[in-house]
PDB file of C-alpha atoms in Angstrom:
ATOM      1  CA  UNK A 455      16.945   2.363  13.643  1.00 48.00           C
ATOM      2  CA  UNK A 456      20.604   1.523  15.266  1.00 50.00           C
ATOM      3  CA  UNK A 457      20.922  -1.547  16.346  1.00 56.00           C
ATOM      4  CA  UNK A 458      21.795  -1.535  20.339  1.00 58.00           C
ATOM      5  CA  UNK A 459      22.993  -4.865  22.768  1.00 68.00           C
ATOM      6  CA  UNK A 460      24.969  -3.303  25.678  1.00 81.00           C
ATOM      7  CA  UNK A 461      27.306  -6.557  25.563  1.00 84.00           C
ATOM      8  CA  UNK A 462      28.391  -6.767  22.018  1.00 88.00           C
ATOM      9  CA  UNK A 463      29.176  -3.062  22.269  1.00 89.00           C
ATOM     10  CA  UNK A 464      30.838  -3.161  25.488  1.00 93.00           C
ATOM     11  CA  UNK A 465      33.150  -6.430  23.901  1.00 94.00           C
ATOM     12  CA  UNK A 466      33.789  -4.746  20.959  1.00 96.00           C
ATOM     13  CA  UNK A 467      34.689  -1.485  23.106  1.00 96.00           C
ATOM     14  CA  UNK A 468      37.050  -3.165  24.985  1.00 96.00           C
ATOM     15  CA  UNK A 469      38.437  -5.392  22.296  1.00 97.00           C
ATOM     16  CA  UNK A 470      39.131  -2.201  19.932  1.00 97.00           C
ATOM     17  CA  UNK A 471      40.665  -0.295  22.536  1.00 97.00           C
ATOM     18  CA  UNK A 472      42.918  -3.268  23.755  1.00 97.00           C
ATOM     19  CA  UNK A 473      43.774  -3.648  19.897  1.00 98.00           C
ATOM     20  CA  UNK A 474      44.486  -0.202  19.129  1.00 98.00           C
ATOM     21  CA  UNK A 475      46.551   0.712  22.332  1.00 97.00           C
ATOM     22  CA  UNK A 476      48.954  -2.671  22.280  1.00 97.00           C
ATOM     23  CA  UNK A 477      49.597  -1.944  18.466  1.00 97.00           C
ATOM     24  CA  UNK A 478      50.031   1.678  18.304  1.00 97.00           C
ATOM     25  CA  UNK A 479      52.945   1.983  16.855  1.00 96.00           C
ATOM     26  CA  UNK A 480      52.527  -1.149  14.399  1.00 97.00           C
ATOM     27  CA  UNK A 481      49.049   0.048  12.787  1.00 96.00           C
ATOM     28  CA  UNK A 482      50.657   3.605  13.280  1.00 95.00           C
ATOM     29  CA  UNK A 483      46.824   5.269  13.600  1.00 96.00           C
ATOM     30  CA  UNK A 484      47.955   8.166  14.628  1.00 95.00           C
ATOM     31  CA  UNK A 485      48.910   9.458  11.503  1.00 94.00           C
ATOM     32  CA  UNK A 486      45.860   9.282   9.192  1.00 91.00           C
ATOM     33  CA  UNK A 487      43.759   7.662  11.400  1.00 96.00           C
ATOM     34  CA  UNK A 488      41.444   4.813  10.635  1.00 98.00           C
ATOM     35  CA  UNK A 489      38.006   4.371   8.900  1.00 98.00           C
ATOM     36  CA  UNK A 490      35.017   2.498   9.771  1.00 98.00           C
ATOM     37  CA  UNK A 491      32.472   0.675   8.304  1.00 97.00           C
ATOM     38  CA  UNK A 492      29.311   0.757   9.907  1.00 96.00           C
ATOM     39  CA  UNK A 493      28.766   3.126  12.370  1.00 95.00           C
ATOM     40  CA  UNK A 494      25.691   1.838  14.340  1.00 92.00           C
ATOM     41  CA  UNK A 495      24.850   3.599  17.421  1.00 92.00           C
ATOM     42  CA  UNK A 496      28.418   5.112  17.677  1.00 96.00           C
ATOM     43  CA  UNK A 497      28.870   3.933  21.540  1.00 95.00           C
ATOM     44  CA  UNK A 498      31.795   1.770  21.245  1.00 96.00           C
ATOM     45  CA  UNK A 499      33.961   3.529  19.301  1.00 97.00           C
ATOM     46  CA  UNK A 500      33.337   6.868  20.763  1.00 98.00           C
ATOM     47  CA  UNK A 501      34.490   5.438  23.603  1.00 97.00           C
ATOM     48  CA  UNK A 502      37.396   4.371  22.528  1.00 97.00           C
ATOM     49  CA  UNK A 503      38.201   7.540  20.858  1.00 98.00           C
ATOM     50  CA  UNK A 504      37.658   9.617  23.508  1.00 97.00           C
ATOM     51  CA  UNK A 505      39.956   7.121  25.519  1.00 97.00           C
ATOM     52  CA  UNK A 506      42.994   8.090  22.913  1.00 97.00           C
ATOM     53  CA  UNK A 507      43.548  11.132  22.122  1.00 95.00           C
ATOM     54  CA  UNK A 508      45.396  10.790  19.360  1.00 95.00           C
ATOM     55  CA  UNK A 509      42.869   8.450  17.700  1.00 97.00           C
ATOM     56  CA  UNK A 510      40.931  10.285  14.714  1.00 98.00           C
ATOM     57  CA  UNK A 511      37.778   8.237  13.197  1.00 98.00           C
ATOM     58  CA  UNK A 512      36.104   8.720   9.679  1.00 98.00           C
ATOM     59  CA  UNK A 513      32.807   6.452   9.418  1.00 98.00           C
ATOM     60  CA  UNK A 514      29.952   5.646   7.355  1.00 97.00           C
ATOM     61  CA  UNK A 515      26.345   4.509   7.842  1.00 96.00           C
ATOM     62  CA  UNK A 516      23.568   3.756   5.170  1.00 94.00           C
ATOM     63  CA  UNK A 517      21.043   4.663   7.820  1.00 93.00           C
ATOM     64  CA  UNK A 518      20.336   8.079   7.969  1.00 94.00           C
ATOM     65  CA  UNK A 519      18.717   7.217  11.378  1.00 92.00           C
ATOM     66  CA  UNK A 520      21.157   5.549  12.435  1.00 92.00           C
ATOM     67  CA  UNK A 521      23.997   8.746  11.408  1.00 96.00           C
ATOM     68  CA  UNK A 522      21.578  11.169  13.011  1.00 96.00           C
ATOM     69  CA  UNK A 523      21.619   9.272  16.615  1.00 95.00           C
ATOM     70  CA  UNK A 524      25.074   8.338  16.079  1.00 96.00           C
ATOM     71  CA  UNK A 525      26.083  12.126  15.918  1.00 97.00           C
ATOM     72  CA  UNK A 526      24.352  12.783  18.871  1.00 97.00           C
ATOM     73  CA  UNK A 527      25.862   9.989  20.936  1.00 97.00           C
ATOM     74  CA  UNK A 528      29.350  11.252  19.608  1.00 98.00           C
ATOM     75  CA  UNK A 529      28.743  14.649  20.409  1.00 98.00           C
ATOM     76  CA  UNK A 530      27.840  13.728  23.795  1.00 98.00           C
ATOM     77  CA  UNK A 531      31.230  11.906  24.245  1.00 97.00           C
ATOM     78  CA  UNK A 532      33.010  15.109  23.359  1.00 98.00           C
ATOM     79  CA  UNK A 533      34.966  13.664  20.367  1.00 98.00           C
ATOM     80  CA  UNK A 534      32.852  15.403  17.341  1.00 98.00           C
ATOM     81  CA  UNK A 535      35.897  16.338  16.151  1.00 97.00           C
ATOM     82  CA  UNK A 536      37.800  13.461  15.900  1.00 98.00           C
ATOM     83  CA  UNK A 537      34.825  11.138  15.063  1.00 98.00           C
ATOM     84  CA  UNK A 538      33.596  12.108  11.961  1.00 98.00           C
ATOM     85  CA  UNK A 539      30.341  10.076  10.852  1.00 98.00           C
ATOM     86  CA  UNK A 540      29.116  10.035   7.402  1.00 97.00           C
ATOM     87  CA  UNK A 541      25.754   9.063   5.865  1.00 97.00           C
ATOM     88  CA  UNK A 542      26.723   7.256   2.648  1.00 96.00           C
ATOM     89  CA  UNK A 543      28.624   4.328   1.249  1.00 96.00           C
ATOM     90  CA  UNK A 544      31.990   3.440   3.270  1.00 97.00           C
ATOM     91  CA  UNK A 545      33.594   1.953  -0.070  1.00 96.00           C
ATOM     92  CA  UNK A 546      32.714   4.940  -2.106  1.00 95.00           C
ATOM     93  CA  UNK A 547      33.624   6.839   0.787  1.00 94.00           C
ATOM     94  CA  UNK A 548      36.670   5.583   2.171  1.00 94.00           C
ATOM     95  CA  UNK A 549      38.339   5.203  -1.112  1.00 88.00           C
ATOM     96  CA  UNK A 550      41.982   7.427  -1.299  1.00 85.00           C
ATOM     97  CA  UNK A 551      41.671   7.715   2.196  1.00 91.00           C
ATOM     98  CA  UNK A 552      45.344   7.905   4.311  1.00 92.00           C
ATOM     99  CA  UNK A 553      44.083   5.315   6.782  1.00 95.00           C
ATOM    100  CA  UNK A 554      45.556   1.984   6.541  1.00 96.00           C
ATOM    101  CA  UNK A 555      42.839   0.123   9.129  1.00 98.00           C
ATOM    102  CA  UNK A 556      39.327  -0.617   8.987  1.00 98.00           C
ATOM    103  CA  UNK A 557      37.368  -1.474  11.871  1.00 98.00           C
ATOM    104  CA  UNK A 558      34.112  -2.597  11.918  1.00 98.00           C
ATOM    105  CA  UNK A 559      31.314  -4.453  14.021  1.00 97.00           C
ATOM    106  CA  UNK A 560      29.436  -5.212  10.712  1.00 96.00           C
ATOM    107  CA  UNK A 561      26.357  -6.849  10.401  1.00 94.00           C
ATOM    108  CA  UNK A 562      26.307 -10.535  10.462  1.00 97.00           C
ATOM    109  CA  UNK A 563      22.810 -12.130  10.514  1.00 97.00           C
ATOM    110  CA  UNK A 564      22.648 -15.046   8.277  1.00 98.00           C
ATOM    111  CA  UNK A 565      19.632 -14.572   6.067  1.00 98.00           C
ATOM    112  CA  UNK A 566      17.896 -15.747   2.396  1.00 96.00           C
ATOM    113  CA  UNK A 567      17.244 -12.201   2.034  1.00 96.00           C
ATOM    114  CA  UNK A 568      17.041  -8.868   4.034  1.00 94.00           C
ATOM    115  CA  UNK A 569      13.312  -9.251   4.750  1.00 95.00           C
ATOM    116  CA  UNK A 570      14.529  -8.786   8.776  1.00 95.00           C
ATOM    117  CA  UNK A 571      12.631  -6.975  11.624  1.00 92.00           C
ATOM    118  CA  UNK A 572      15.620  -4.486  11.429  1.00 91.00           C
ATOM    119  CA  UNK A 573      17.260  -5.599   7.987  1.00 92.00           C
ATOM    120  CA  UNK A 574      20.397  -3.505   8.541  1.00 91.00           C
ATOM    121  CA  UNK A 575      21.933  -6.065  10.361  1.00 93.00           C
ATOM    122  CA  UNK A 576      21.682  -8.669   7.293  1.00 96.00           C
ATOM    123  CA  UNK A 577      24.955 -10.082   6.735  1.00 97.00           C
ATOM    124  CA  UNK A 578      24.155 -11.708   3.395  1.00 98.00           C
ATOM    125  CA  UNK A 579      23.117 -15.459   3.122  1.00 98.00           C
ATOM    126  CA  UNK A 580      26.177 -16.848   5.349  1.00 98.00           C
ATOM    127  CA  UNK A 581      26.475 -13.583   7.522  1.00 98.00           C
ATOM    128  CA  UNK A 582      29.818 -12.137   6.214  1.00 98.00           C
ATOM    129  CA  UNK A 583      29.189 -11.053   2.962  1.00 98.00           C
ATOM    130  CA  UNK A 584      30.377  -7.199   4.120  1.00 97.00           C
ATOM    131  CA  UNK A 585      33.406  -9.002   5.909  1.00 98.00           C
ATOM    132  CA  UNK A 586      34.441 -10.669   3.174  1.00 98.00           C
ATOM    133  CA  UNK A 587      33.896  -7.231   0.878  1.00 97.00           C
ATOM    134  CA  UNK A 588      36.206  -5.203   3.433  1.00 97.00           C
ATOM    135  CA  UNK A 589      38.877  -8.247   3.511  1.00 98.00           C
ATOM    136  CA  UNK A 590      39.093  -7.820  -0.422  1.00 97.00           C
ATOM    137  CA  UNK A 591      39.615  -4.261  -0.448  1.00 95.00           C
ATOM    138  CA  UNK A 592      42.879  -2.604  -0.231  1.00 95.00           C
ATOM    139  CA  UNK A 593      43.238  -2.249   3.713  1.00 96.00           C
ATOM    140  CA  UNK A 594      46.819  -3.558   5.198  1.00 97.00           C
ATOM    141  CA  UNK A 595      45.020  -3.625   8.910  1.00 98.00           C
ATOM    142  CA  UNK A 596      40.794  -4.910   9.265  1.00 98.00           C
ATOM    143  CA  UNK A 597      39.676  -4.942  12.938  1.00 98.00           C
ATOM    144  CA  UNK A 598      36.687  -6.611  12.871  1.00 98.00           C
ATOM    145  CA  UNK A 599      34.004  -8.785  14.987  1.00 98.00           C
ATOM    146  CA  UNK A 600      33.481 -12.136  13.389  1.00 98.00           C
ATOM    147  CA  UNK A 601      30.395 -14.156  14.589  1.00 98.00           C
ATOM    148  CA  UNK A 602      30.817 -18.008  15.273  1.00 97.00           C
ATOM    149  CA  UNK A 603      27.127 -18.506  13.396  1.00 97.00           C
ATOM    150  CA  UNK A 604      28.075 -16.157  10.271  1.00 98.00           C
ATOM    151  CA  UNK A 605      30.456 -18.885   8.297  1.00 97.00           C
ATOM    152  CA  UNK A 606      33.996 -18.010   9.820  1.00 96.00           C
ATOM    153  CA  UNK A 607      34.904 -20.571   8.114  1.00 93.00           C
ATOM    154  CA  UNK A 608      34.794 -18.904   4.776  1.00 96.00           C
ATOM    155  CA  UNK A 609      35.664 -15.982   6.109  1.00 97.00           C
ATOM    156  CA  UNK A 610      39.477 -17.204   8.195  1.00 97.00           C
ATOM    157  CA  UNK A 611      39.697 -19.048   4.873  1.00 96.00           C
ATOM    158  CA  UNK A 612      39.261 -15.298   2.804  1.00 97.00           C
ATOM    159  CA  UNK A 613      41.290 -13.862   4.691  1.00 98.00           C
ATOM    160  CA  UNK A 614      44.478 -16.086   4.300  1.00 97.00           C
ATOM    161  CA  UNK A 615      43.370 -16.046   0.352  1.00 97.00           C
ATOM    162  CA  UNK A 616      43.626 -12.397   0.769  1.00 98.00           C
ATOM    163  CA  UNK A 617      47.692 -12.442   2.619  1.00 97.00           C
ATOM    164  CA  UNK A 618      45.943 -11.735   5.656  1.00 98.00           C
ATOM    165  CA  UNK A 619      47.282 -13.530   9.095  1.00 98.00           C
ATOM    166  CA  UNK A 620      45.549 -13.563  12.527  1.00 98.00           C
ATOM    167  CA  UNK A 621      47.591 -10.967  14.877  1.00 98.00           C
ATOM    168  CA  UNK A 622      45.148 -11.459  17.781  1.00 97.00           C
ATOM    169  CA  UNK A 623      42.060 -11.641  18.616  1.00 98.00           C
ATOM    170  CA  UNK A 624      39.079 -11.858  22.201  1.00 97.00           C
ATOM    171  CA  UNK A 625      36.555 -13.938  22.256  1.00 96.00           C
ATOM    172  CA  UNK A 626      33.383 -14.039  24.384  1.00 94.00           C
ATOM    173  CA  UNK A 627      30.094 -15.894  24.410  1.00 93.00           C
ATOM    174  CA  UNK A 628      26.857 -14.436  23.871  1.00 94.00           C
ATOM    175  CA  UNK A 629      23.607 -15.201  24.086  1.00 93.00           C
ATOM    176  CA  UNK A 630      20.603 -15.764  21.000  1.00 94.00           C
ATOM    177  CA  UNK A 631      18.683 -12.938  20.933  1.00 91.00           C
ATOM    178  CA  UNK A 632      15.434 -11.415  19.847  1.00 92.00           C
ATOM    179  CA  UNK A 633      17.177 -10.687  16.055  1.00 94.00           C
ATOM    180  CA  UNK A 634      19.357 -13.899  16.004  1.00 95.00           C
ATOM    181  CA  UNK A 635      16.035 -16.082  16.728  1.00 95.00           C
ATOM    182  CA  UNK A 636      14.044 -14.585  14.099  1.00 96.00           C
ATOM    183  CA  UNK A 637      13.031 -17.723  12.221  1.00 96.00           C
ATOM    184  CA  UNK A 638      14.361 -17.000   8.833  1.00 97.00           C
ATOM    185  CA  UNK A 639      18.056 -16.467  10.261  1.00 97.00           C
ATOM    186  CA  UNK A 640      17.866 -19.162  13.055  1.00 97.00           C
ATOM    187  CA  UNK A 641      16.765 -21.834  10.421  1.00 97.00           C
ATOM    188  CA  UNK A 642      20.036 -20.014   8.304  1.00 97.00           C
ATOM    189  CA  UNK A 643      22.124 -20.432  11.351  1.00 97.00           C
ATOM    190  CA  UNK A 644      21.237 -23.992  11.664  1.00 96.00           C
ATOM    191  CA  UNK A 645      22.382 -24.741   8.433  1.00 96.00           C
ATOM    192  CA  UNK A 646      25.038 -23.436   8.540  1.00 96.00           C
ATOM    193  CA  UNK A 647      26.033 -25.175  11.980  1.00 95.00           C
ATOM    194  CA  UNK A 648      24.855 -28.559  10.691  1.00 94.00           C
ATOM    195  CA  UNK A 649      27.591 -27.733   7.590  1.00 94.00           C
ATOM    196  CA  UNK A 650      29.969 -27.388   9.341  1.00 93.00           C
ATOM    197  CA  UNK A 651      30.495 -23.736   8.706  1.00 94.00           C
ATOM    198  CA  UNK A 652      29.498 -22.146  11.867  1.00 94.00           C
ATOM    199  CA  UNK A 653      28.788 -23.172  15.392  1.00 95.00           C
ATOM    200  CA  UNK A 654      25.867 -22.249  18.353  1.00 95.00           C
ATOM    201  CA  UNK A 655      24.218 -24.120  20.205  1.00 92.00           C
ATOM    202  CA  UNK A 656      20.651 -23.841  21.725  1.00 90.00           C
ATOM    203  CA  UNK A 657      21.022 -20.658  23.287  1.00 92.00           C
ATOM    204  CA  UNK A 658      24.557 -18.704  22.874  1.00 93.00           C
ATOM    205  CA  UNK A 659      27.006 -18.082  20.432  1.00 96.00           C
ATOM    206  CA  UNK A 660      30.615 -16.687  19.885  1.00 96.00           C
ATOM    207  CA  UNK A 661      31.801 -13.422  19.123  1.00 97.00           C
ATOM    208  CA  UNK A 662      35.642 -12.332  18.599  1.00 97.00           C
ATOM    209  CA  UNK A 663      37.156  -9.155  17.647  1.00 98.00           C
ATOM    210  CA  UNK A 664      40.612 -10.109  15.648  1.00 98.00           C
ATOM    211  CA  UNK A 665      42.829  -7.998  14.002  1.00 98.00           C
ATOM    212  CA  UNK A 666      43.810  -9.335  10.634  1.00 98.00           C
ATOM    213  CA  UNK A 667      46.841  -8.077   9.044  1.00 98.00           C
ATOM    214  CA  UNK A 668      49.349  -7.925   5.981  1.00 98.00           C
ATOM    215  CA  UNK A 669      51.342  -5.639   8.140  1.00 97.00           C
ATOM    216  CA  UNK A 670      55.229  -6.819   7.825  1.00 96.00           C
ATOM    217  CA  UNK A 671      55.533  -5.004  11.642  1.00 95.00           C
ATOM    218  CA  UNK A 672      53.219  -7.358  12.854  1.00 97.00           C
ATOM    219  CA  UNK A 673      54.540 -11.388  13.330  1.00 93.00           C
ATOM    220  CA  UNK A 674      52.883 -14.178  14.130  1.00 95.00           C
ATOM    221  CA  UNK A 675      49.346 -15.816  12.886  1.00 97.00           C
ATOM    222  CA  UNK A 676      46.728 -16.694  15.391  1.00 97.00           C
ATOM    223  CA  UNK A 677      44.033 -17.908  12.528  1.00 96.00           C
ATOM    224  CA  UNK A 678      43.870 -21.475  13.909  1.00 94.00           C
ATOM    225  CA  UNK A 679      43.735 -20.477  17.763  1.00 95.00           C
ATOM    226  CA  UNK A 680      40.685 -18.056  16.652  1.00 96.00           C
ATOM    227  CA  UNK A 681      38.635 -21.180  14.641  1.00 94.00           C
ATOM    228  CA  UNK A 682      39.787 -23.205  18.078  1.00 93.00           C
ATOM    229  CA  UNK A 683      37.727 -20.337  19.829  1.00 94.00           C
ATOM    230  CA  UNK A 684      34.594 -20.204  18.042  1.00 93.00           C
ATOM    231  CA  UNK A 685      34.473 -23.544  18.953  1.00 84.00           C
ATOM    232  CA  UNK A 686      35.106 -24.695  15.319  1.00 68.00           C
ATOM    233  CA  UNK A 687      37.344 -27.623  13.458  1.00 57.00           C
ATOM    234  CA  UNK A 688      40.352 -26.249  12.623  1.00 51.00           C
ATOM    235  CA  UNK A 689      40.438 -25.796   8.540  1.00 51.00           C
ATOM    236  CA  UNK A 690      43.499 -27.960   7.526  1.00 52.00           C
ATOM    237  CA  UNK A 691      44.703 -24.920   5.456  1.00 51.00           C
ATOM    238  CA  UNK A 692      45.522 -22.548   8.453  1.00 46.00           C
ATOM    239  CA  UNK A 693      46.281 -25.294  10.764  1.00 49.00           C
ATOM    240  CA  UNK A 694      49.142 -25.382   8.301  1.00 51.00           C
ATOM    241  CA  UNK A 695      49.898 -22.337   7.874  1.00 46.00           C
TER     242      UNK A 695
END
């Protein structure tokens, strides 16, 4: 079963599109396109694509429930053509692929185990284990959504082990929800927080879409401003970066 909250979607919607449109010519998508990891329910991004025409989208899902919606919300969009989702693994799948970005909404619950109510969006036992996976692989561009609750710590800290710098990146608040509050990942969360490896508070958390890159056409490293915004210390390592 995809996974569906109308304002993560409609953030990351925005976010990508933003991204994609200011650095066009940087992350040069139009020739070769970009992959995705995750496909979910396929709103956001078929959005975007049918909001650039240019913009061609190869994606993978584990779900095959998930794929089969997905296809139907794409088709509905009018971009089957230029978003092509796969059922199947997106690093067996995306491998030799021309596209130099990966974007992604991936899951990020913070959990012992996948033993979830919907356990696709199990993150690993700090949340980012699929992050960190994608920021280890060979990609010069990741667009991705990075939860304040799912050690972004670790991650920011990955990703400038990796060469990777903070272009730029939007950040909103949102609130706990039904999956977030399952016991099992809000007792997760709360260590985490109380480590000093995440942050949320009684109710809400942060989500921000960034676009890390090794990308020589792309200055400038935002990777302290983005811990400042999910209301984190900054790590000493990329405040001195």
């Amino acid at each position: 079963m995809p996974f569906d909250c109308t304002a993560e979607s409609d953030h990351f919607a925005c976010s990508l599109g933003l991204v994609l449109r200011h650095y066009a010519r940087e992350l040069d998508w139009a020739d070769g396109g970009v992959v995705e990891l995750g496909t979910g329910d396929a709103r956001a991004v078929a959005e975007v694509v049918a909001g650039l025409p240019g913009l061609a989208v190869r994606s993978w899902d584990v779900d095959a429930a998930s794929v089969a919606a997905a296809r139907d919300v794409v088709a509905a969009h009018g971009v089957a053509d230029r978003y092509v989702v796969a059922h199947g693994d997106f690093f067996a799948g995306s491998a030799g692929t021309p596209a130099r970005t990966v974007v992604t909404n991936p899951p990020y619950l913070p959990a012992p185990d996948g033993d979830l109510q919907l356990p696709g969006l199990w993150g690993g036992p700090d949340g980012n284990a699929l992050l960190l996976r994608v920021l280890d692989g060979p990609w010069e561009n990741v667009v991705a959504a990075v939860a304040s609750y799912a050690d972004p710590v670790g991650t920011l800290q990955a990703a400038a082990d990796a060469g990777f710098r903070v272009a730029s990146f939007l950040a909103m608040p949102l609130e706990l929800g039904r999956y977030s509050r399952e016991p099992t990942v809000l007792r997760r969360i709360r260590e985490l927080v109380d480590a000093g490896r995440g942050w949320a508070d009684e109710d809400s958390y942060m989500v921000a879409v960034a676009l890390f890159t090794r990308s020589p056409r792309i200055t400038g490293d935002r990777s302290a401003e983005l811990a400042g915004a999910l209301q984190l210390p900054v790590v000493p390592a990329l405040a001195a970066a």
